[in-house]
mmCIF file of C-alpha atoms in Angstrom:
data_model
loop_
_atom_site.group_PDB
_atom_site.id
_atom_site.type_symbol
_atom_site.label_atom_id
_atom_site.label_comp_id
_atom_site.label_asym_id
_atom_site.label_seq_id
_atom_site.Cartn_x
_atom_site.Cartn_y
_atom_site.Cartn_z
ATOM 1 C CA UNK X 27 -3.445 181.945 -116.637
ATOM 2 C CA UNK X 28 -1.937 182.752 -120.066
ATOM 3 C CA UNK X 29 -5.085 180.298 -121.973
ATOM 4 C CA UNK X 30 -7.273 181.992 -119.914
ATOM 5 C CA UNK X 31 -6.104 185.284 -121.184
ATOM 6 C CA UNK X 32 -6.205 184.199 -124.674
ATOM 7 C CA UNK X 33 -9.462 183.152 -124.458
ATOM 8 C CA UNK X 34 -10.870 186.054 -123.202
ATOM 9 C CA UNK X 35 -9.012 188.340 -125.325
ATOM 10 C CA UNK X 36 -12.102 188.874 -127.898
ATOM 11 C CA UNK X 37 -14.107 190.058 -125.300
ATOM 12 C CA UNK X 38 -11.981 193.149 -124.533
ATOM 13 C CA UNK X 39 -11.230 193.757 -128.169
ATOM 14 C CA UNK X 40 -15.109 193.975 -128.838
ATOM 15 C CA UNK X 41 -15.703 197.490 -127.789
ATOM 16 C CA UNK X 42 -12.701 198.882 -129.658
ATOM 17 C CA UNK X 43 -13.220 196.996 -132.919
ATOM 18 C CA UNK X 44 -17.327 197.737 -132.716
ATOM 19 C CA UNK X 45 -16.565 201.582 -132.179
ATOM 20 C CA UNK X 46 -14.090 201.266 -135.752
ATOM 21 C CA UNK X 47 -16.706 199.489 -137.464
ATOM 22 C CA UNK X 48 -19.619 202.302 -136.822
ATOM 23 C CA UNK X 49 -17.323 205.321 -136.212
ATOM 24 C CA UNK X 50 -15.191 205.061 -139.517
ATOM 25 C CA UNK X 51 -15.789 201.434 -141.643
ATOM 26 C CA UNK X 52 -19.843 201.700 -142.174
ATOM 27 C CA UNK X 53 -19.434 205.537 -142.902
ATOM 28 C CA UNK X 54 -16.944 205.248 -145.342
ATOM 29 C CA UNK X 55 -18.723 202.196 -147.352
ATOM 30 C CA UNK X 56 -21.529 204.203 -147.081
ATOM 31 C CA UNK X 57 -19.857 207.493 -148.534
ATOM 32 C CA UNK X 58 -18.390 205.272 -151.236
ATOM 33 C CA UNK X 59 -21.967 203.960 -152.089
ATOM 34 C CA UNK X 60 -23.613 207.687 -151.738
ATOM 35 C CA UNK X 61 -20.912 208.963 -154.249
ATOM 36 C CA UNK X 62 -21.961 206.588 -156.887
ATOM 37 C CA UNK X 63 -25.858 207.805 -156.582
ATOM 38 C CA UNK X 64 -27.698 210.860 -156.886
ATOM 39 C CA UNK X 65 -29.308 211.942 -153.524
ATOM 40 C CA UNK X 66 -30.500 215.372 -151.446
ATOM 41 C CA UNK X 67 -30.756 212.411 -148.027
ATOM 42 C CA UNK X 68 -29.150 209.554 -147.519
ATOM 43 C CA UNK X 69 -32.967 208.212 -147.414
ATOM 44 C CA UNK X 70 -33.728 209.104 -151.463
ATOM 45 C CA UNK X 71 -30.486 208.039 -153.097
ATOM 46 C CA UNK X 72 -31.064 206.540 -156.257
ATOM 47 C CA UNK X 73 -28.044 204.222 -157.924
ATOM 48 C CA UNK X 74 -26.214 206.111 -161.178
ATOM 49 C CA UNK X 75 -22.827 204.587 -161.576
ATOM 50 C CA UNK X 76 -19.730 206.990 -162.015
ATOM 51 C CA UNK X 77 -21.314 209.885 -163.250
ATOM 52 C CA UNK X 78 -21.055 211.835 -160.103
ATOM 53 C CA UNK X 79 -17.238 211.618 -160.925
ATOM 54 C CA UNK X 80 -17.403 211.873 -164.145
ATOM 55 C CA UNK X 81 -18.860 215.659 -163.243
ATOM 56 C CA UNK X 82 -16.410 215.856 -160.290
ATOM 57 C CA UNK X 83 -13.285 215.923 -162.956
ATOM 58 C CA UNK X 84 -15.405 218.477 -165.840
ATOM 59 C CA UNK X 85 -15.661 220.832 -162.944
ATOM 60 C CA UNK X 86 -13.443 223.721 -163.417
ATOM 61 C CA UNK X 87 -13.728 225.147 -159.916
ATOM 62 C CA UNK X 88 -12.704 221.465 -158.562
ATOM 63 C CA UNK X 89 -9.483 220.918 -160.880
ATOM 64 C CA UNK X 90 -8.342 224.780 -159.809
ATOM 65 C CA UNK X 91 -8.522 223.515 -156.294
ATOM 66 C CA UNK X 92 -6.646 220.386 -156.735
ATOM 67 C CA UNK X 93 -3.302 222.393 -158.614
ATOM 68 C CA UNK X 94 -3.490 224.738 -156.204
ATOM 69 C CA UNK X 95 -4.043 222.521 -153.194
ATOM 70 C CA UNK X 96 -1.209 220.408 -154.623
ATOM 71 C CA UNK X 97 1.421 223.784 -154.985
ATOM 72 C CA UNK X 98 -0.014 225.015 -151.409
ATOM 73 C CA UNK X 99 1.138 221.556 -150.135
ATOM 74 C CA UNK X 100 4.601 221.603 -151.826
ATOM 75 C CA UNK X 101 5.468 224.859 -150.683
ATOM 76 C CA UNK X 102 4.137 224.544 -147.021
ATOM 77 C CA UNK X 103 5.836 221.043 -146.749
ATOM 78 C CA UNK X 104 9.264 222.798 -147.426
ATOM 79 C CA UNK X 105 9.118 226.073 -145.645
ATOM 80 C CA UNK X 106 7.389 224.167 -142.440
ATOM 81 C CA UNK X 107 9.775 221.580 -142.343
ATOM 82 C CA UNK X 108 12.871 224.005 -143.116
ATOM 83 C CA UNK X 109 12.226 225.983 -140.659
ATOM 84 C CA UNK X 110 11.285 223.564 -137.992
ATOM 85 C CA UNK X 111 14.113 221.833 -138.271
ATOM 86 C CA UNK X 112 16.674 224.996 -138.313
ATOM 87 C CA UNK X 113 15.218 226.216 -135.235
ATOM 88 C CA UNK X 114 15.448 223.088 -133.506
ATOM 89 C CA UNK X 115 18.760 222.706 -134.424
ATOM 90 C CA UNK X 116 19.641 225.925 -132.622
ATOM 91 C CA UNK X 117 17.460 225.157 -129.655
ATOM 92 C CA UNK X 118 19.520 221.899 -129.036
ATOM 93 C CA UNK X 119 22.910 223.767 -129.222
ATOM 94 C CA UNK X 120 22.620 225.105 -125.736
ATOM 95 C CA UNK X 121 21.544 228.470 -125.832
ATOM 96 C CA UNK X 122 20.355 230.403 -122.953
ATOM 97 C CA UNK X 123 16.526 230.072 -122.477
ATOM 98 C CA UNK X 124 15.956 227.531 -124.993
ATOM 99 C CA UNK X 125 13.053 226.039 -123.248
ATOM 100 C CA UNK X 126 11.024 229.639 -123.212
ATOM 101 C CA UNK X 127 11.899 229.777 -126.857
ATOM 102 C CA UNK X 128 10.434 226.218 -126.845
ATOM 103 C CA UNK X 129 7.276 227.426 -125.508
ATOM 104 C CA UNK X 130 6.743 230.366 -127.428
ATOM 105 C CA UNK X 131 7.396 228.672 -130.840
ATOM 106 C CA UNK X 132 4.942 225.939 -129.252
ATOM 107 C CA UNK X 133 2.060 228.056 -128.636
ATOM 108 C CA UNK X 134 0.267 229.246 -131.945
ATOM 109 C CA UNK X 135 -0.227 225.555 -132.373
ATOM 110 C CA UNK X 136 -3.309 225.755 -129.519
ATOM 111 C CA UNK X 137 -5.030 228.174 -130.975
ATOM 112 C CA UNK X 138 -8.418 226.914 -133.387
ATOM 113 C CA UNK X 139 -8.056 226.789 -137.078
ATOM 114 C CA UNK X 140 -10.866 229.503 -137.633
ATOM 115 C CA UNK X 141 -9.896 231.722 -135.037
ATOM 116 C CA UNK X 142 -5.935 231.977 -135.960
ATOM 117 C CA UNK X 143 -7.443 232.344 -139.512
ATOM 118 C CA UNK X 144 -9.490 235.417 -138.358
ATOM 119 C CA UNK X 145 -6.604 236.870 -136.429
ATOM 120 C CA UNK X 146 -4.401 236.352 -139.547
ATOM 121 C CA UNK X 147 -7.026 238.459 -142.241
ATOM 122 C CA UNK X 148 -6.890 241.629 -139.570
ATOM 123 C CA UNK X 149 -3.109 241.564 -139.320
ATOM 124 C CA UNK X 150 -2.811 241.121 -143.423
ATOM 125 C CA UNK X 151 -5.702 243.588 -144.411
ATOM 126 C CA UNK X 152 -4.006 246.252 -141.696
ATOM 127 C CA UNK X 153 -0.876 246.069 -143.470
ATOM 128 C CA UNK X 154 -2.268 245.926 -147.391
ATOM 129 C CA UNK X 155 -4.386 248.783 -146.442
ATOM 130 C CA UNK X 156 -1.518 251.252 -146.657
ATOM 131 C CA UNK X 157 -1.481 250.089 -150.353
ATOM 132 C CA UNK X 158 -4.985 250.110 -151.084
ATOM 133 C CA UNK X 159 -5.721 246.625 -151.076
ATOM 134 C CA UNK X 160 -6.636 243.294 -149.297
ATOM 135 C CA UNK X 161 -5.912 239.559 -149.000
ATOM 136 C CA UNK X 162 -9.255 239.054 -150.972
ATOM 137 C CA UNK X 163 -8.320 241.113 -153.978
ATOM 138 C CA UNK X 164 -5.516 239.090 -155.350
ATOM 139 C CA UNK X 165 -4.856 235.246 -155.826
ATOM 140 C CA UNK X 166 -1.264 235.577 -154.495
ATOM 141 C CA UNK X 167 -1.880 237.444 -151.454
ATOM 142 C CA UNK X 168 -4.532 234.515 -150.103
ATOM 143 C CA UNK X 169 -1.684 232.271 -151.036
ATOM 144 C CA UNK X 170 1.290 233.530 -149.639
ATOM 145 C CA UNK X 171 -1.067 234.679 -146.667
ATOM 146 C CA UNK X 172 -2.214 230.731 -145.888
ATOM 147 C CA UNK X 173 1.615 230.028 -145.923
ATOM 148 C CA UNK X 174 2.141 232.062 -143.400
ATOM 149 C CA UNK X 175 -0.491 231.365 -141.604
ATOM 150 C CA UNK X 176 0.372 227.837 -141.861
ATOM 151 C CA UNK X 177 4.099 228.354 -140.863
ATOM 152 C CA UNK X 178 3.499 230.489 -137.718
ATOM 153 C CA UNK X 179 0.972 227.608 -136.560
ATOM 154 C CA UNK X 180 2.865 224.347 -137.187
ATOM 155 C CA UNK X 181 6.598 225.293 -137.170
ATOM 156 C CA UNK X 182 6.749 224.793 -133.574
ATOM 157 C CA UNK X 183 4.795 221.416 -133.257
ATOM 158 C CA UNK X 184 7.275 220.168 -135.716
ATOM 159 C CA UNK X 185 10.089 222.065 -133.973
ATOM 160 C CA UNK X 186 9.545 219.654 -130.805
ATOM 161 C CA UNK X 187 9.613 216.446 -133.157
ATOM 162 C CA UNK X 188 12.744 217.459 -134.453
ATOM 163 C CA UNK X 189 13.984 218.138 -131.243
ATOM 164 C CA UNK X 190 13.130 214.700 -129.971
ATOM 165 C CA UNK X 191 14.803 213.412 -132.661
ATOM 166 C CA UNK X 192 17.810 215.765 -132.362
ATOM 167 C CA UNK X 193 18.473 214.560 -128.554
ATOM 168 C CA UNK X 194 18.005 211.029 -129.812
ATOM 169 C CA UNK X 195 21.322 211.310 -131.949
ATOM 170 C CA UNK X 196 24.270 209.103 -130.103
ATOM 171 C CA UNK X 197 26.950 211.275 -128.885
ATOM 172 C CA UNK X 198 29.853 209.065 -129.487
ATOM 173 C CA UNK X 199 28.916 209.257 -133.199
ATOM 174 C CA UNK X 200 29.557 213.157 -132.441
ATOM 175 C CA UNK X 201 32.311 212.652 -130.835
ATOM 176 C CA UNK X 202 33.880 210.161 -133.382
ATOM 177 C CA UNK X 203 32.995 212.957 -136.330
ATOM 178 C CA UNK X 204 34.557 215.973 -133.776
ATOM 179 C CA UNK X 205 37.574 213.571 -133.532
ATOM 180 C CA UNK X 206 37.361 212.766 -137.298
ATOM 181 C CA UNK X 207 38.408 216.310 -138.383
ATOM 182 C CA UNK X 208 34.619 216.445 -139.744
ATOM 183 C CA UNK X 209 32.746 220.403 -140.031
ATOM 184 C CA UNK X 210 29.374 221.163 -138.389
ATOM 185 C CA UNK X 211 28.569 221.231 -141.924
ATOM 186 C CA UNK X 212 29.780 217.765 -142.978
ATOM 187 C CA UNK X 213 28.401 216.411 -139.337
ATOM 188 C CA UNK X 214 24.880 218.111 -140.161
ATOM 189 C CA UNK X 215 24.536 216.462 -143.233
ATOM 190 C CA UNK X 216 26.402 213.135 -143.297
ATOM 191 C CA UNK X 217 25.336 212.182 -139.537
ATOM 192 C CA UNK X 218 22.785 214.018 -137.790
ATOM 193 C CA UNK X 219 20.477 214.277 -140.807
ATOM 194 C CA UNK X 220 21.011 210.400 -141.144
ATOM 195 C CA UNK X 221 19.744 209.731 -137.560
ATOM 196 C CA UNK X 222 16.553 212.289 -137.205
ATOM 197 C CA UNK X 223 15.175 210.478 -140.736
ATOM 198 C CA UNK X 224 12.775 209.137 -138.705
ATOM 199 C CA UNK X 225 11.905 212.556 -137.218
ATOM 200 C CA UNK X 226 11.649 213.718 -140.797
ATOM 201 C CA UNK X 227 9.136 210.545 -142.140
ATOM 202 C CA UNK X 228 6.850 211.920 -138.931
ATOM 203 C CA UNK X 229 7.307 215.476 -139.892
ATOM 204 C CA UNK X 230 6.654 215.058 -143.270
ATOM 205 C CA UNK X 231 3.821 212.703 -143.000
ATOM 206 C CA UNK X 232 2.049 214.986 -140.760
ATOM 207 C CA UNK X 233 2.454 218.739 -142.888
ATOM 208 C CA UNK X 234 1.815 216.831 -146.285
ATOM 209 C CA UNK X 235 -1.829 215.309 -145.071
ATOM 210 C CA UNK X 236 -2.238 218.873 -143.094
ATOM 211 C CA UNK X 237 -1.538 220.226 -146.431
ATOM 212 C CA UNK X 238 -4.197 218.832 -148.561
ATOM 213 C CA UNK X 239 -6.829 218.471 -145.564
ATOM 214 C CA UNK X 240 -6.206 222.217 -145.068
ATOM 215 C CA UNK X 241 -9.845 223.672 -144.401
ATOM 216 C CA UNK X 242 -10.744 225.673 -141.281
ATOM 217 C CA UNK X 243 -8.077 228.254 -141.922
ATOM 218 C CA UNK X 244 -8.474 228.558 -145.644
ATOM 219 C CA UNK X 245 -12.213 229.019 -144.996
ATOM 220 C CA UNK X 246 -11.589 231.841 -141.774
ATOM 221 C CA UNK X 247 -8.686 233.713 -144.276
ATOM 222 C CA UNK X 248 -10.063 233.628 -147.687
ATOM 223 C CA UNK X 249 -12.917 231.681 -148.447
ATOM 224 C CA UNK X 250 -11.855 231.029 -151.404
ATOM 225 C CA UNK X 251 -12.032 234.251 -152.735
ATOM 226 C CA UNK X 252 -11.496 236.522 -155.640
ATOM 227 C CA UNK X 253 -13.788 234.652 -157.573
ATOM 228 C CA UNK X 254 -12.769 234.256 -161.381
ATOM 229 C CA UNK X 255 -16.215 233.432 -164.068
ATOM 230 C CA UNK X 256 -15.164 231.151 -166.731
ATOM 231 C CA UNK X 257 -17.004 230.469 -169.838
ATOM 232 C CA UNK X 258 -20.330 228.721 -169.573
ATOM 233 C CA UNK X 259 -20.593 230.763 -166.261
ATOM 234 C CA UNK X 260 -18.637 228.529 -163.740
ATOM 235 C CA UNK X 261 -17.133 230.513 -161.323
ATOM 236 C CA UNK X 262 -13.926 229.619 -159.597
ATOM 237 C CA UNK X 263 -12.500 230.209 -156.443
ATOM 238 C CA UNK X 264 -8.756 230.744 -156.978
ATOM 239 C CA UNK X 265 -7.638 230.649 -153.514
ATOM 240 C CA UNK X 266 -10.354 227.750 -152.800
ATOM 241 C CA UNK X 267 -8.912 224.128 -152.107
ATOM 242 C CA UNK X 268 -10.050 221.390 -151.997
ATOM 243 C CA UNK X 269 -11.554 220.508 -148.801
ATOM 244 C CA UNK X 270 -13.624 223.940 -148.972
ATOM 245 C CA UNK X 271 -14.094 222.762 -152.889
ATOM 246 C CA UNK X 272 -15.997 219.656 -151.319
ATOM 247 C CA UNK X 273 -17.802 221.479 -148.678
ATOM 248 C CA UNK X 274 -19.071 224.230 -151.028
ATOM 249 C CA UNK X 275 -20.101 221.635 -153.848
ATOM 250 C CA UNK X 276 -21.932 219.911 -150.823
ATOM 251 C CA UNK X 277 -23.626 222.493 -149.023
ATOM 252 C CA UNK X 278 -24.039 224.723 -152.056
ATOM 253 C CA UNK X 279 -27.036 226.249 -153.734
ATOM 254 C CA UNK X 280 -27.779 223.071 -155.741
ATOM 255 C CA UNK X 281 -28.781 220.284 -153.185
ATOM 256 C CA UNK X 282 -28.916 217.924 -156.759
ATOM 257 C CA UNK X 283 -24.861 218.136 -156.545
ATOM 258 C CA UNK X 284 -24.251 216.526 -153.272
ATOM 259 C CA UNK X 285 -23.175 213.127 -155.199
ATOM 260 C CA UNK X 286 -20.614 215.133 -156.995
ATOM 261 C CA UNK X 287 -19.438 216.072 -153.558
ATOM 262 C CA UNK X 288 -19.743 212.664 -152.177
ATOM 263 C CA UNK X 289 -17.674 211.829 -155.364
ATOM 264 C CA UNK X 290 -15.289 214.586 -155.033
ATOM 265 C CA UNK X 291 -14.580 213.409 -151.290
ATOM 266 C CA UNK X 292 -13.596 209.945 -152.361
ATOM 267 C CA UNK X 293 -11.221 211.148 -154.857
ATOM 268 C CA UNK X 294 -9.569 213.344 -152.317
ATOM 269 C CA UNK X 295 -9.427 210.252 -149.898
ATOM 270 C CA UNK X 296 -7.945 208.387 -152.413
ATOM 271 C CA UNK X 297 -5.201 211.137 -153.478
ATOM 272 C CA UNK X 298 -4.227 211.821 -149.674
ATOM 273 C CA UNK X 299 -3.915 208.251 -148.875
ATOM 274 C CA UNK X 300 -1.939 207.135 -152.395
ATOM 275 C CA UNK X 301 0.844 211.046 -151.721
ATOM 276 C CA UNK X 302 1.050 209.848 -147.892
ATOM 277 C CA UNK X 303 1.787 206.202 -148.405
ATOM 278 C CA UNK X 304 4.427 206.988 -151.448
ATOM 279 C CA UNK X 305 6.336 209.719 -149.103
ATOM 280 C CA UNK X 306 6.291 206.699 -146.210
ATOM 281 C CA UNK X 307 7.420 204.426 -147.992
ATOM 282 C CA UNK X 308 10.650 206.475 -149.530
ATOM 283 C CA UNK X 309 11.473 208.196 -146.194
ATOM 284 C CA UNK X 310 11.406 205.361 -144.471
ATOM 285 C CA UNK X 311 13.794 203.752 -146.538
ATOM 286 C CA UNK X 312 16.106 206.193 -145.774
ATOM 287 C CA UNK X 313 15.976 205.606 -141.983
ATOM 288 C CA UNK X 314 18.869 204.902 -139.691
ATOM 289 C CA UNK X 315 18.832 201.515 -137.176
ATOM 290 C CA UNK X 316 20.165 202.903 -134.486
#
């Protein structure tokens, strides 16, 4: 029964693999091939080589949005993960109502990307009102405003990894630390922390890529705005990054750019892939057999 298992076994792995192949493999060799060509349709694209990138890296407006994707991801990865962590360390202590808290932390994670990015620009532009301002006038307020943002929605879905990992932690190694003379300090540190790592790789994996893929929101808060002209007449977005750099150098003004796009999109494939395979491998490392 087991050879006639084997041999069927391509049959049933047919459908998955062919759905792969058209629904991610042919599009990306395509948007490889698009990026080096010039093109308005993927029906008219004529072969140039790598000047599309080539323009990609002399565009002001596309290096901005890189640094400041790159500090956005930094700081979100830290506060997100801090936080996370911290309250799921006090929601597996045994308080009263820990599951509600659970819950509540939980639910900004539902909402839509545009819609919690709407609901974020009233609450900000009510409060900067009283001093005359709002979240589009100044670089640092769309900043510190798409942390927030970003905190409020994804601190609880990490809060429940952590948690997992939290429960997972075997008690007589607490025990033999309690019995060991060690502090909640010294057990935090030198053998919880230890045995969540693989919490951590999970958590840290999944803010960093949210990080740089960061679009909906940025494009429902900011936009990318204030705008900034630079000499030769480029204008940059200074609260723009760099998935709404890509969509606004695609669907922008000047159909003649979309290979600079197609370009810029490979290069931001290329730099999500290389940060999120670097911080696997050296959290991973650091992992516990339990």
């Amino acid at each position: 029964m087991r050879r006639s298992i084997q041999k069927w076994a391509i049959l049933f792995l047919v459908p998955t693999l062919a759905s792969f192949v058209i629904g991610f493999v042919y599009p990306f060799c395509k948007g490889v091939y698009l990026s080096l060509c010039k093109f308005t349709t993927t029906e008219d694209a004529t072969f140039i080589g790598f000047g599309n990138y080539v323009k990609a890296f002399q565009d002001a407006s596309f290096v901005h949005a890189f640094w400041y994707t790159a500090l956005f991801a930094v700081v979100s990865v830290v506060l997100i993960n801090l936080f996370a962590f911290l309250i799921a360390y006090a929601l597996t202590q045994g308080i009263r109502g820990s599951n509600i808290f659970r819950t509540a932390f939980f639910m900004p994670n539902l909402i839509g990307g545009i819609v919690l990015g709407y609901i974020w620009s009233m609450i900000f532009n009510g409060i900067l009102s009283r001093y005359n301002t709002n979240i589009l006038m100044e670089t640092k307020y769309g900043f510190w405003g798409l942390i927030i943002l970003m905190c409020w929605q994804q601190v609880g879905y990490m809060m429940i990894i952590y948690i997992a990992g939290l429960q997972a932690v075997p008690e007589d190694m607490l025990e033999a630390a309690k019995i060991d003379g060690a502090s909640r300090a010294q057990t935090l540190f030198r053998v919880i922390i230890p045995n969540v790592m693989s919490s951590i790789t999970v958590c840290l994996f999944l803010t960093l890529t949210n990080g740089f893929k960061l679009f909906d929101q940025n494009l429902a808060l900011t936009a990318g705005q204030p705008y900034v002209f630079k000499e030769g007449g480029t204008v940059v977005k200074t609260t723009e990054m760099l998935a709404l750099n890509i969509y606004s150098t695609f669907y922008g003004q000047n159909a003649h750019a979309r290979g600079t796009a197609q370009a810029k999109a490979v290069l931001f494939f290329i730099l999500v892939a290389g940060i999120s395979l670097i911080q696997l491998r050296a959290t991973r490392r650091k992992e516990v057999q339990q």
